[in-house]
PDB file of C-alpha atoms in Angstrom:
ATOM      1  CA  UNK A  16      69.093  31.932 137.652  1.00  0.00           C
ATOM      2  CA  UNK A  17      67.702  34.994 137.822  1.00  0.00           C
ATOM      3  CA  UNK A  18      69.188  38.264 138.786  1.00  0.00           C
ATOM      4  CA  UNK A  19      68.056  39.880 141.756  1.00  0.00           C
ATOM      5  CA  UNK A  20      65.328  43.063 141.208  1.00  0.00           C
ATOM      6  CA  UNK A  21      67.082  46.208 141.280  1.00  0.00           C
ATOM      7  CA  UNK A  22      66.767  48.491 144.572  1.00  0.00           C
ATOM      8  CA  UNK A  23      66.243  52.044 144.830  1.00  0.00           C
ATOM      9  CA  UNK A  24      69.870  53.673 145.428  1.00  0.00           C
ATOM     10  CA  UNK A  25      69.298  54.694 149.144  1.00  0.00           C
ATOM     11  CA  UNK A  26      68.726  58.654 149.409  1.00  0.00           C
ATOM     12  CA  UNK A  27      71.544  60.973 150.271  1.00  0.00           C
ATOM     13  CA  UNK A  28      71.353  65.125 150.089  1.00  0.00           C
ATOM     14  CA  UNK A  29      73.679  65.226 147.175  1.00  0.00           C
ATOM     15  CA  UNK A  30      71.554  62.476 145.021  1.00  0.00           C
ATOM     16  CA  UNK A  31      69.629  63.415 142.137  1.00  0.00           C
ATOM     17  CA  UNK A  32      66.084  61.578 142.268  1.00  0.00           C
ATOM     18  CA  UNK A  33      65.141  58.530 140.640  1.00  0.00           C
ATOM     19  CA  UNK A  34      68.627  56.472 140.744  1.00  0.00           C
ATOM     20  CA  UNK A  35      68.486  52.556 141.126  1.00  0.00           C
ATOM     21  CA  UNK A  36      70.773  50.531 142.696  1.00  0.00           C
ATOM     22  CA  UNK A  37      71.688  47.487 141.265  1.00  0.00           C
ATOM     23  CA  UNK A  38      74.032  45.527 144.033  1.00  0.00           C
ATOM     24  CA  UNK A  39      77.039  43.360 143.444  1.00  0.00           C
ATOM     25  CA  UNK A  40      76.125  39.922 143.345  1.00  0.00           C
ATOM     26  CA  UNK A  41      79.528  37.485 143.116  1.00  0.00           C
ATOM     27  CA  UNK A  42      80.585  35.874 145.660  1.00  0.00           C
ATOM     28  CA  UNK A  43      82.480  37.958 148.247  1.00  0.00           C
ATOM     29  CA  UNK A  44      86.536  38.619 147.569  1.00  0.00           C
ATOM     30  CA  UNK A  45      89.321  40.287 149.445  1.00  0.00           C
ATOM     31  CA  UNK A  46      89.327  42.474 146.122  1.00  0.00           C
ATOM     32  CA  UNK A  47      85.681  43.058 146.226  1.00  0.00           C
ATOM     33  CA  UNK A  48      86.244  46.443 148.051  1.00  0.00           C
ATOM     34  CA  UNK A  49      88.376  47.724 145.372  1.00  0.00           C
ATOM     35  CA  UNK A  50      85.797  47.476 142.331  1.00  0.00           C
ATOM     36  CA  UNK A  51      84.522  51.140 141.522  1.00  0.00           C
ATOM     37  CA  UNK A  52      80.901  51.100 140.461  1.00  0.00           C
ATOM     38  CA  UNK A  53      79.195  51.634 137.340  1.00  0.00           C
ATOM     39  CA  UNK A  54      77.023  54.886 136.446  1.00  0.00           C
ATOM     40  CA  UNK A  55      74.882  54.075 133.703  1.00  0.00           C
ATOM     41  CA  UNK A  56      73.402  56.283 131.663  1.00  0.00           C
ATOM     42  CA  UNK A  57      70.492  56.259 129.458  1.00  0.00           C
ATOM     43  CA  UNK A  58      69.250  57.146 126.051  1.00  0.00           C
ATOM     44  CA  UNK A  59      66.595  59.466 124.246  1.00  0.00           C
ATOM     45  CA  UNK A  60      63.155  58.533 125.658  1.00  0.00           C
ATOM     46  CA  UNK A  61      64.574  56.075 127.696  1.00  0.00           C
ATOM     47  CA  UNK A  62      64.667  55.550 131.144  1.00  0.00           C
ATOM     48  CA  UNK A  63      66.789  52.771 133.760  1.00  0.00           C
ATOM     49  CA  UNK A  64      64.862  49.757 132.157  1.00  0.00           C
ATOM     50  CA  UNK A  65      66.354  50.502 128.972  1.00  0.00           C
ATOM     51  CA  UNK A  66      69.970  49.465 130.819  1.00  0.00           C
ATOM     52  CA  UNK A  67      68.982  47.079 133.426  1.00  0.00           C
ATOM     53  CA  UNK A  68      69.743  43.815 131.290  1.00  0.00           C
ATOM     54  CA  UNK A  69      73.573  45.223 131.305  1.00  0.00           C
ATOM     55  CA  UNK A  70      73.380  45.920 135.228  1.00  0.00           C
ATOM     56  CA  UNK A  71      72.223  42.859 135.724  1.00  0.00           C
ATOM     57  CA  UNK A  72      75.270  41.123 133.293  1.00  0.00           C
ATOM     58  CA  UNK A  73      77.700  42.919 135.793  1.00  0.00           C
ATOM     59  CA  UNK A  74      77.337  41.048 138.625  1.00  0.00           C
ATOM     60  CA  UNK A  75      80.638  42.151 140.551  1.00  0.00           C
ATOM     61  CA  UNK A  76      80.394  45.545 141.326  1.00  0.00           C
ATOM     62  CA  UNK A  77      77.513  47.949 141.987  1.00  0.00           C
ATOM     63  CA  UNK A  78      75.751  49.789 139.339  1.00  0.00           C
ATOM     64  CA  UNK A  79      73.879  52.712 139.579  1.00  0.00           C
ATOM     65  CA  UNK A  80      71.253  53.685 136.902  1.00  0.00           C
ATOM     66  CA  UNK A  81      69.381  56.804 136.999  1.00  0.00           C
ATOM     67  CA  UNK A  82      66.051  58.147 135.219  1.00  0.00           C
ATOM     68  CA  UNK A  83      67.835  61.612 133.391  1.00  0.00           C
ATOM     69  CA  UNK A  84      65.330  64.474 134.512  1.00  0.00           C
ATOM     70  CA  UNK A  85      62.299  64.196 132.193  1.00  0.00           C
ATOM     71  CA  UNK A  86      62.476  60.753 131.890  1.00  0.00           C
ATOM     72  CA  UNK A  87      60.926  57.658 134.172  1.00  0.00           C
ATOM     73  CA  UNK A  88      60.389  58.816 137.430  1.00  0.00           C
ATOM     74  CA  UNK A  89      62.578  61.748 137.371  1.00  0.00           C
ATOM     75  CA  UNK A  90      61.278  65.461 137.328  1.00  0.00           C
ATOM     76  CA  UNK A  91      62.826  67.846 134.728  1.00  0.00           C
ATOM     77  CA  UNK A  92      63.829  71.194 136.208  1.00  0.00           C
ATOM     78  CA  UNK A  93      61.682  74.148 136.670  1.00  0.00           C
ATOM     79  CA  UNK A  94      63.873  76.002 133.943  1.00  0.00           C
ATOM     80  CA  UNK A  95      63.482  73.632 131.737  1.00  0.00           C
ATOM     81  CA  UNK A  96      65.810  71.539 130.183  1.00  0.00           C
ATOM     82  CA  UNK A  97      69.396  72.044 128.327  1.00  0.00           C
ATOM     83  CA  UNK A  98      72.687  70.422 128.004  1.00  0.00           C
ATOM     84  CA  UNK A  99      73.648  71.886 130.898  1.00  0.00           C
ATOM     85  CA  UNK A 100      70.847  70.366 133.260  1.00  0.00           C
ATOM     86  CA  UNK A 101      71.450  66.934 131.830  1.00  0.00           C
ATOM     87  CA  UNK A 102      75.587  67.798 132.820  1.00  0.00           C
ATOM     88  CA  UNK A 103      74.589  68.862 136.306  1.00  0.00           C
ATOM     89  CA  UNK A 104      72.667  65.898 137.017  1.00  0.00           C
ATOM     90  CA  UNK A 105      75.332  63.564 135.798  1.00  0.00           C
ATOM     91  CA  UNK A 106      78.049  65.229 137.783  1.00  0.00           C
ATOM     92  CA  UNK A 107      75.530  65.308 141.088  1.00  0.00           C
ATOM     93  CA  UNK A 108      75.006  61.431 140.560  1.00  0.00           C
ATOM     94  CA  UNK A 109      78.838  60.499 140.119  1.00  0.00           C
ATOM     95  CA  UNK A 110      79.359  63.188 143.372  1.00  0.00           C
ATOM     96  CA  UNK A 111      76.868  60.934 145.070  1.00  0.00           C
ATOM     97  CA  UNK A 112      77.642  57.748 143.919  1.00  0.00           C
ATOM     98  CA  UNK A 113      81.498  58.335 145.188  1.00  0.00           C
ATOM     99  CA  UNK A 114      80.453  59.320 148.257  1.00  0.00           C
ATOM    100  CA  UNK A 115      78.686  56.475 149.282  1.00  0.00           C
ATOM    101  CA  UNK A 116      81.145  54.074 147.487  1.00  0.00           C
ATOM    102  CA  UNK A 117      84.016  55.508 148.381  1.00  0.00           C
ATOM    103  CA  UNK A 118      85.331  54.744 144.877  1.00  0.00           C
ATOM    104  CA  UNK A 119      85.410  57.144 142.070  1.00  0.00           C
ATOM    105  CA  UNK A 120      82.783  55.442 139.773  1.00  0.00           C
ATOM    106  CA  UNK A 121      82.887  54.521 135.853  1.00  0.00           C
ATOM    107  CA  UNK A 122      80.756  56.461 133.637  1.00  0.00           C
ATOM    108  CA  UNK A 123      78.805  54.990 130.471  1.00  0.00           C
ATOM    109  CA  UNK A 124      76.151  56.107 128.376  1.00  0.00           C
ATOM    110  CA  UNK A 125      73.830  54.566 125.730  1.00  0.00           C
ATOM    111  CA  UNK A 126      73.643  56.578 122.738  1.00  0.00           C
ATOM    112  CA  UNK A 127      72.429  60.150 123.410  1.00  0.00           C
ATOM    113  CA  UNK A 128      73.573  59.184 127.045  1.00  0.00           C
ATOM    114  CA  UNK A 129      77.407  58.750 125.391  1.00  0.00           C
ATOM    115  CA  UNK A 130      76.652  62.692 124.371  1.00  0.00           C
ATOM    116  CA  UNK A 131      75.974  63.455 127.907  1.00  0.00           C
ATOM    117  CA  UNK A 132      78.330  61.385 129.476  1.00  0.00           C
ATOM    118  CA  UNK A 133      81.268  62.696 127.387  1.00  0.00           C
ATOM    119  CA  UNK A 134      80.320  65.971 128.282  1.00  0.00           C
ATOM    120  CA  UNK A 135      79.921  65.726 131.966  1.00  0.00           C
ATOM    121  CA  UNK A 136      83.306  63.967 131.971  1.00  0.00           C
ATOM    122  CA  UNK A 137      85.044  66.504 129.717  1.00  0.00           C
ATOM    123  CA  UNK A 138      83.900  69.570 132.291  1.00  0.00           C
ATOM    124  CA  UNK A 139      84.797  67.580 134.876  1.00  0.00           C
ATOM    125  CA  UNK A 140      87.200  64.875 134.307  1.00  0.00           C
ATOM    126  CA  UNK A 141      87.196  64.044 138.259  1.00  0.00           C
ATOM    127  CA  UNK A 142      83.661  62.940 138.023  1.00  0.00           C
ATOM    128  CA  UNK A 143      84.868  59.525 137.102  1.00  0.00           C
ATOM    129  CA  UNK A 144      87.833  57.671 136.921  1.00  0.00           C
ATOM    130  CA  UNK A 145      87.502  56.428 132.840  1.00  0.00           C
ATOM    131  CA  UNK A 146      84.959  57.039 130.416  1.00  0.00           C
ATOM    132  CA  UNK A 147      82.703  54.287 128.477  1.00  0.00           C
ATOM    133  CA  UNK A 148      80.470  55.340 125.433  1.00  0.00           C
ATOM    134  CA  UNK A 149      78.159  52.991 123.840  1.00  0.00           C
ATOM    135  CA  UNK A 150      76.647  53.301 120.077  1.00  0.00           C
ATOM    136  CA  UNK A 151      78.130  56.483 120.574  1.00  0.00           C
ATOM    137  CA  UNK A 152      76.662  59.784 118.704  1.00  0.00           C
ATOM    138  CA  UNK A 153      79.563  61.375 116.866  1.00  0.00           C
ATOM    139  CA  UNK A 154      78.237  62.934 114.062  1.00  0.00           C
ATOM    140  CA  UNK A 155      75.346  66.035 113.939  1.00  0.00           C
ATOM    141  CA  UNK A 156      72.402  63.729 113.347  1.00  0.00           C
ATOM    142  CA  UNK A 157      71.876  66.184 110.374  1.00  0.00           C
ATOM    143  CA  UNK A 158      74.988  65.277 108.430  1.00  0.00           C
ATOM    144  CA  UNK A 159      74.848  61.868 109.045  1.00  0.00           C
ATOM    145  CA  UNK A 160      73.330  59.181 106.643  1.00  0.00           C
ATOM    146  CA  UNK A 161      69.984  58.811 108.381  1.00  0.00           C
ATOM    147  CA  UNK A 162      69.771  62.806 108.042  1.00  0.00           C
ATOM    148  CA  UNK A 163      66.320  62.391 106.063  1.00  0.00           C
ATOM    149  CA  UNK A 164      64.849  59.842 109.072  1.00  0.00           C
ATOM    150  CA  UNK A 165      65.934  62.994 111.190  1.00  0.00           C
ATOM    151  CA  UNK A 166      64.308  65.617 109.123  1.00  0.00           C
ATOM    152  CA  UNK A 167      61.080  63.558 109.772  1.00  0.00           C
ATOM    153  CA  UNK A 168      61.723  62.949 113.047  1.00  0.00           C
ATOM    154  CA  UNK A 169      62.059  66.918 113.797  1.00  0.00           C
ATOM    155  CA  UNK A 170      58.716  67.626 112.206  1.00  0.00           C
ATOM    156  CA  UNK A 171      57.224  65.266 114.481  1.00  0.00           C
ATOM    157  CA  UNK A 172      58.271  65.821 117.476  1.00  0.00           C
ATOM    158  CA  UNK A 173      57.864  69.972 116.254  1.00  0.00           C
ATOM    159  CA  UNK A 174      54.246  68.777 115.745  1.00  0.00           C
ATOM    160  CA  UNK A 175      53.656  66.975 118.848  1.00  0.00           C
ATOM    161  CA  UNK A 176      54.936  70.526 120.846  1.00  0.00           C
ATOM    162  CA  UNK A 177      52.977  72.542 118.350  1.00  0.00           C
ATOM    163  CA  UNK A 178      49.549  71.035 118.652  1.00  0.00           C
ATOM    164  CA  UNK A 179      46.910  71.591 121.054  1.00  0.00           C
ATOM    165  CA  UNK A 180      47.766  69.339 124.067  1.00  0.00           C
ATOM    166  CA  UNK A 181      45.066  66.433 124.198  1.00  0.00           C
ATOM    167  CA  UNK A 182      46.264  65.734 119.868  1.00  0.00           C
ATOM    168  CA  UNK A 183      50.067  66.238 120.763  1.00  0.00           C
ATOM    169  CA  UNK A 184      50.289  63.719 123.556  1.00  0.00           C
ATOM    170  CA  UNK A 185      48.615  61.400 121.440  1.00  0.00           C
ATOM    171  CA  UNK A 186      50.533  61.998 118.769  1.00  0.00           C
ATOM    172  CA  UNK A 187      53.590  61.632 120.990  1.00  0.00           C
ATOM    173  CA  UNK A 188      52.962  58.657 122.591  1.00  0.00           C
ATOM    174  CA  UNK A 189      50.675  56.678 119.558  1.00  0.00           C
ATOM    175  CA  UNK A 190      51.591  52.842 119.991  1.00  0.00           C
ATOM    176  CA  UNK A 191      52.038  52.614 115.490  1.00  0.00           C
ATOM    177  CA  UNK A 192      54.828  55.270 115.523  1.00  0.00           C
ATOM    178  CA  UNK A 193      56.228  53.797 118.722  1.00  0.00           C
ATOM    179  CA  UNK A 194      56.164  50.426 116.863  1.00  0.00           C
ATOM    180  CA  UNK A 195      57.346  51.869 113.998  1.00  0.00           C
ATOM    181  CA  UNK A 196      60.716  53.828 115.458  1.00  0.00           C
ATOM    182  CA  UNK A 197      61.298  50.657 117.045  1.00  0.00           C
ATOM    183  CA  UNK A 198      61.082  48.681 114.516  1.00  0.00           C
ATOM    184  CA  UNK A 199      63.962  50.483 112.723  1.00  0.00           C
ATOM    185  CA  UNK A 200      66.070  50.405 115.242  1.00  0.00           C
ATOM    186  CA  UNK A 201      65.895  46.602 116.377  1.00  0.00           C
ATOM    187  CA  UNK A 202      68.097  44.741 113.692  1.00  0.00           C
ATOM    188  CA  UNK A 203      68.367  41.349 115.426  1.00  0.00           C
ATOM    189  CA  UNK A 204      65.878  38.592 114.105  1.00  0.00           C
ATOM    190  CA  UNK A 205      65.677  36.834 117.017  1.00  0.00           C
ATOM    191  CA  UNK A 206      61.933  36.643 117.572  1.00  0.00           C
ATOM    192  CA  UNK A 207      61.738  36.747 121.557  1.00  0.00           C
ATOM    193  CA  UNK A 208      64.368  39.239 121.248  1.00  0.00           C
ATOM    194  CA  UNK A 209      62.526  41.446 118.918  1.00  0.00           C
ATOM    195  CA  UNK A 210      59.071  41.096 120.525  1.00  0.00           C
ATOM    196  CA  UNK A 211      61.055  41.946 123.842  1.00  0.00           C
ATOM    197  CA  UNK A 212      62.527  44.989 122.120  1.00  0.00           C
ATOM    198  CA  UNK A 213      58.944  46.172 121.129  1.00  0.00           C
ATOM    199  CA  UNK A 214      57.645  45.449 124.628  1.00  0.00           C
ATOM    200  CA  UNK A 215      60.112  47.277 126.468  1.00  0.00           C
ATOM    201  CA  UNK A 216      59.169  50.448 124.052  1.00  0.00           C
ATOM    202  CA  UNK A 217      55.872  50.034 124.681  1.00  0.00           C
ATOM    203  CA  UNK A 218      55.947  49.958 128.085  1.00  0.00           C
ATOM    204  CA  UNK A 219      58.733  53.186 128.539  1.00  0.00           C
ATOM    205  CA  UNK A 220      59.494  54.821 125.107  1.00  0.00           C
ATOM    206  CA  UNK A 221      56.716  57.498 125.921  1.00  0.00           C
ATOM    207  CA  UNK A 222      57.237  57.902 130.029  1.00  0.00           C
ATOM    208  CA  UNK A 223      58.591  61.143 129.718  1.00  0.00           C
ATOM    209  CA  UNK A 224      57.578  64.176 132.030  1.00  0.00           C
ATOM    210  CA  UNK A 225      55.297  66.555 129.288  1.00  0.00           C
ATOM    211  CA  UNK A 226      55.705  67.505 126.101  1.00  0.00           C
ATOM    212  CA  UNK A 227      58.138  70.365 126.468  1.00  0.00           C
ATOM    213  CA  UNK A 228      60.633  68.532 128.005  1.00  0.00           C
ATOM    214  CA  UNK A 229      60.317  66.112 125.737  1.00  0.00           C
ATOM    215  CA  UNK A 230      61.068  68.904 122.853  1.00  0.00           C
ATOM    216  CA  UNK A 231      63.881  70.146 124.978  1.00  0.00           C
ATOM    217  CA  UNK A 232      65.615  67.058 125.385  1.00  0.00           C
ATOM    218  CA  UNK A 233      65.273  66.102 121.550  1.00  0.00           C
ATOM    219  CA  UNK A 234      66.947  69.504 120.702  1.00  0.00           C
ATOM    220  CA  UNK A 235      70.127  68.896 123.142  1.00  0.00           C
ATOM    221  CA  UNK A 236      70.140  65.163 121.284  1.00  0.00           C
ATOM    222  CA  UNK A 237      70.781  66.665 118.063  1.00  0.00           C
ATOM    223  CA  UNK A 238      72.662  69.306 118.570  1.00  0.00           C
ATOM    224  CA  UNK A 239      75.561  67.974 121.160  1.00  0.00           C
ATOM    225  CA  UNK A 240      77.314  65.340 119.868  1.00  0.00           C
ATOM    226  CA  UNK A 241      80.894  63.314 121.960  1.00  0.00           C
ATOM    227  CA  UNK A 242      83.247  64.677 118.716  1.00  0.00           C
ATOM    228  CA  UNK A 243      82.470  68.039 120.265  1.00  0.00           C
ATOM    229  CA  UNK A 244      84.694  67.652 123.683  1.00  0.00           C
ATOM    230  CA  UNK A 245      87.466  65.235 121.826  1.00  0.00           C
ATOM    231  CA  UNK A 246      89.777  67.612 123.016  1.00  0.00           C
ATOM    232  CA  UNK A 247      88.832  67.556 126.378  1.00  0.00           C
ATOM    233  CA  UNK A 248      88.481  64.434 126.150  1.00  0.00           C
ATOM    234  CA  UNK A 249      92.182  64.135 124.951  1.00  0.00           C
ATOM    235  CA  UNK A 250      93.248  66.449 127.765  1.00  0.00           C
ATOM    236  CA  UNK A 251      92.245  64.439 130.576  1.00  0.00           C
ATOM    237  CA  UNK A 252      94.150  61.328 129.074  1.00  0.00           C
ATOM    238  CA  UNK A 253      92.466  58.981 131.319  1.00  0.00           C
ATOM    239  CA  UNK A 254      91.214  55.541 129.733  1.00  0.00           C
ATOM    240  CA  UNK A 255      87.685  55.191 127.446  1.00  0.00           C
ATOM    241  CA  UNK A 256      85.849  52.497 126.148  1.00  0.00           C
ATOM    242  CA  UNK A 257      83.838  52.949 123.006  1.00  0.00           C
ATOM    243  CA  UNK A 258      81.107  49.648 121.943  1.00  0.00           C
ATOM    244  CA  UNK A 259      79.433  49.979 118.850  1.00  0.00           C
ATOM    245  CA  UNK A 260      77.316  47.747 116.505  1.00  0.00           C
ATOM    246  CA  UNK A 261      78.326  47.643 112.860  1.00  0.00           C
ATOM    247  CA  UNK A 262      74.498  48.142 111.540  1.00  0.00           C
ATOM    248  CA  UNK A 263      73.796  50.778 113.197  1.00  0.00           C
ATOM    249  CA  UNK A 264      71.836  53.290 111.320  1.00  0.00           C
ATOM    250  CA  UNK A 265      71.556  56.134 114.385  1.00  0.00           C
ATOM    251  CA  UNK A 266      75.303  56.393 115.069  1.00  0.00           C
ATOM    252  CA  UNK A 267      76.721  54.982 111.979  1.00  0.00           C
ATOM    253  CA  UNK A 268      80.172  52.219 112.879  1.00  0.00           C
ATOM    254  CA  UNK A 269      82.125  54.593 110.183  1.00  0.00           C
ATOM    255  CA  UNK A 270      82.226  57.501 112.785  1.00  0.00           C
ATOM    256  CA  UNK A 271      82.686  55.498 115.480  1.00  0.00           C
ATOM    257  CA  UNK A 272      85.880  54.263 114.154  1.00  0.00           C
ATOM    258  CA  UNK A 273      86.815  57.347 112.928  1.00  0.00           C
ATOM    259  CA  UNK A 274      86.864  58.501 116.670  1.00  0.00           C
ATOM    260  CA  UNK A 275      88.228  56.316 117.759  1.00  0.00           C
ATOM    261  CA  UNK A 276      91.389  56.605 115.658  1.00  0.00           C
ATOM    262  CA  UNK A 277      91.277  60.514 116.087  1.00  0.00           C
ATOM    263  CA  UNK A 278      91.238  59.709 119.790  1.00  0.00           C
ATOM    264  CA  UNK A 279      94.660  57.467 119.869  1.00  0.00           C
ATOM    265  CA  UNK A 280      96.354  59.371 117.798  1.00  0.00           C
ATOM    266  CA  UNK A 281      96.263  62.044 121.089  1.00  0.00           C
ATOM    267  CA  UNK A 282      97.842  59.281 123.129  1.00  0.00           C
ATOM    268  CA  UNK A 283      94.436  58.405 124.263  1.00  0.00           C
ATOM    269  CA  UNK A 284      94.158  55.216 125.395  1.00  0.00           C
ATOM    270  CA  UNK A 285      90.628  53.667 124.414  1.00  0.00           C
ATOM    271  CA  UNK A 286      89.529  50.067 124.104  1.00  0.00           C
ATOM    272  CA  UNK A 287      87.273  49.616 121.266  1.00  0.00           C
ATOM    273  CA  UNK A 288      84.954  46.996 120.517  1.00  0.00           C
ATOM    274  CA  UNK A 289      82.663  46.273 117.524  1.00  0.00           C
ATOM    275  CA  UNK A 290      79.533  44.157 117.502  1.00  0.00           C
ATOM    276  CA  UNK A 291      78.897  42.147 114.350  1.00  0.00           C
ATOM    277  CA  UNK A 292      75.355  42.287 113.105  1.00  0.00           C
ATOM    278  CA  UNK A 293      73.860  44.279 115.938  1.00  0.00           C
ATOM    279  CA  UNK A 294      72.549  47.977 115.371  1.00  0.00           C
ATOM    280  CA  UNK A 295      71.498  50.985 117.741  1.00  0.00           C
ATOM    281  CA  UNK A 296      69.927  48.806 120.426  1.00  0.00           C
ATOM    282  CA  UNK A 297      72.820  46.441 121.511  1.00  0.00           C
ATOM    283  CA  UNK A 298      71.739  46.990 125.271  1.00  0.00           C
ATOM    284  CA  UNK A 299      69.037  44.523 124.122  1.00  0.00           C
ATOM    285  CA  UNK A 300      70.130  42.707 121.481  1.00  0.00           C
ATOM    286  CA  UNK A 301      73.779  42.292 123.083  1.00  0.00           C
ATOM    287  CA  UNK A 302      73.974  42.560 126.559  1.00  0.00           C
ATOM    288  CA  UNK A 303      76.371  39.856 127.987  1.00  0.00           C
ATOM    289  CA  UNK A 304      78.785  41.079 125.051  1.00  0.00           C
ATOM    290  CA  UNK A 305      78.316  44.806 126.311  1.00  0.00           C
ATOM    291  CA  UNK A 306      78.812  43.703 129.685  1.00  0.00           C
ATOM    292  CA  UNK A 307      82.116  42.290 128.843  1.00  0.00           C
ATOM    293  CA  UNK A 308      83.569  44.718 127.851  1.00  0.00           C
ATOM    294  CA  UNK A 309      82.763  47.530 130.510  1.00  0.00           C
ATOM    295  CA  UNK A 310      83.860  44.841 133.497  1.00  0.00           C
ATOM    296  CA  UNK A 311      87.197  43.978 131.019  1.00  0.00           C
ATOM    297  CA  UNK A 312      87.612  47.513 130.913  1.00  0.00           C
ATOM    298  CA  UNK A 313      86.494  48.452 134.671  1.00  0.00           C
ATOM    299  CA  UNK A 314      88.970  45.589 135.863  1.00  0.00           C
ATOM    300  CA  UNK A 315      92.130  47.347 134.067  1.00  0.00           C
ATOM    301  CA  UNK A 316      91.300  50.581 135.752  1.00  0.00           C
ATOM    302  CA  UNK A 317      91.109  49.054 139.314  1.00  0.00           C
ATOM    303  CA  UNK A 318      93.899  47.631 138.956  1.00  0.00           C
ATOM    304  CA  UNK A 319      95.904  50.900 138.002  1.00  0.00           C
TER     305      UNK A 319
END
């Protein structure tokens, strides 16, 4: 059966634009009204497609997804765009998101959504009542072992800013490099699975506002990483969940498990998972499994 379309989160005054509303859809429980919601957020020239085949795997309790500004349908700001913007408008949405839930919400994020995620939550640690990070980024994309695809993939993105406009957009947005990052980052080889990959980055990998939030938002990626606030993160001592994929060239499994360890041995309590034979992109390529684990972890905190 298929899972009902996603609706657009209804409007309040404290709501950043662009959020999407995907609704509960078990069947109704005494419980029901105890199960905190989901904030989902997600990655570099992504937008809420890119996390809709997990909202639609947790099917008993609402998730909200929101475009980050820049992305999708959501405008960046008229200062442009920083690591603080992208920590406003996550604290905004999980403000909102209480509000009308009356539940203090989960909050996940997708690689260089686990970056922003971690450091909304480590500002404000009320924002949400645990914190999930998948394929987290927790090395400087510089140091780590795909620091020569990142070399290349400064210069282009420095040329598409630098260019006149009409050859930068194109540049940006040209469907071989499109096929081509995705390509490298899809390590399943499932054939509908792949082709789906590669359809969903045609479709959304270049619906992103202009080109210099674009450039903005690729500077915060690699410069802010979620090792940065571990202490924080230690500090607030409430529960995380990190999900990574053990060929994962973006955010090597090696770091994540180094994290991980770093983050117990503060008394932190996090439940770790690792996907076998599933890279960067295991919001496509492992859904269900990534589903699992946020409701398995979700379910411990209601119950607390």
């Amino acid at each position: 059966m298929r899972a009902a379309a996603p609706t657009a989160a209804a409007p309040t005054a404290a709501a950043p634009p662009a959020v999407w509303l995907y609704p509960a859809r078990s069947p109704a429980e005494p419980s029901s009204t105890r199960r905190r919601p989901i904030v989902l957020i997600h990655g570099f020239r992504g937008d809420h497609h890119g996390l809709a085949l997990i909202a639609h795997e947790l099917r008993d309790r609402d998730v909200w997804v929101p475009d980050l500004p820049g992305f999708g349908s959501a405008p960046p700001p008229e200062r442009g765009l920083d690591l603080a913007a992208f920590t406003a408008h996550i604290r905004a949405l999980c403000g909102a998101c209480e509000a009308a839930s009356g539940r203090r919400p989960i909050l996940i994020g997708h690689s260089f959504g686990s970056a922003l995620a971690a450091h909304a939550y480590a500002q404000r640690p009320d924002i949400s009542s645990g914190l999930g990070l998948l394929s987290p980024i927790v090395q400087p994309a510089l140091e780590g072992s795909a620091r020569v695809l990142t070399q290349l993939t400064r210069l282009y993105y420095a040329a598409g800013a630098a260019l006149p406009e009409r050859l930068g957009s194109a540049l940006l947005a040209h469907p071989l490099i499109v096929r081509g990052m995705s390509e490298v980052m899809a390590t399943t080889s499932n054939r509908m699975t792949r082709r789906f990959i590669h359809d969903q980055h045609a479709r959304h990998f270049s619906d992103y506002a202009d080109r210099r939030s674009l450039a903005d938002a690729y500077r915060v990626s690699i410069e802010h990483t979620v090792a940065e606030v571990a202490a924080e993160l230690a500090r607030a001592a409430r529960p995380m969940l990190v999900v990574a994929g053990d060929d994962d060239l973006i955010a090597p499994i090696e770091a994540a498990h180094g994290f991980v360890a770093h983050l117990r041995d503060q008394h932190v309590r996090v439940d770790a998972e690792t996907l076998t034979g599933v890279g960067h992109l295991l919001h496509y390529e492992r859904p269900a499994a990534v589903a699992d684990a946020i409701e398995t972890f979700a379910r411990t905190i209601d119950q607390s």
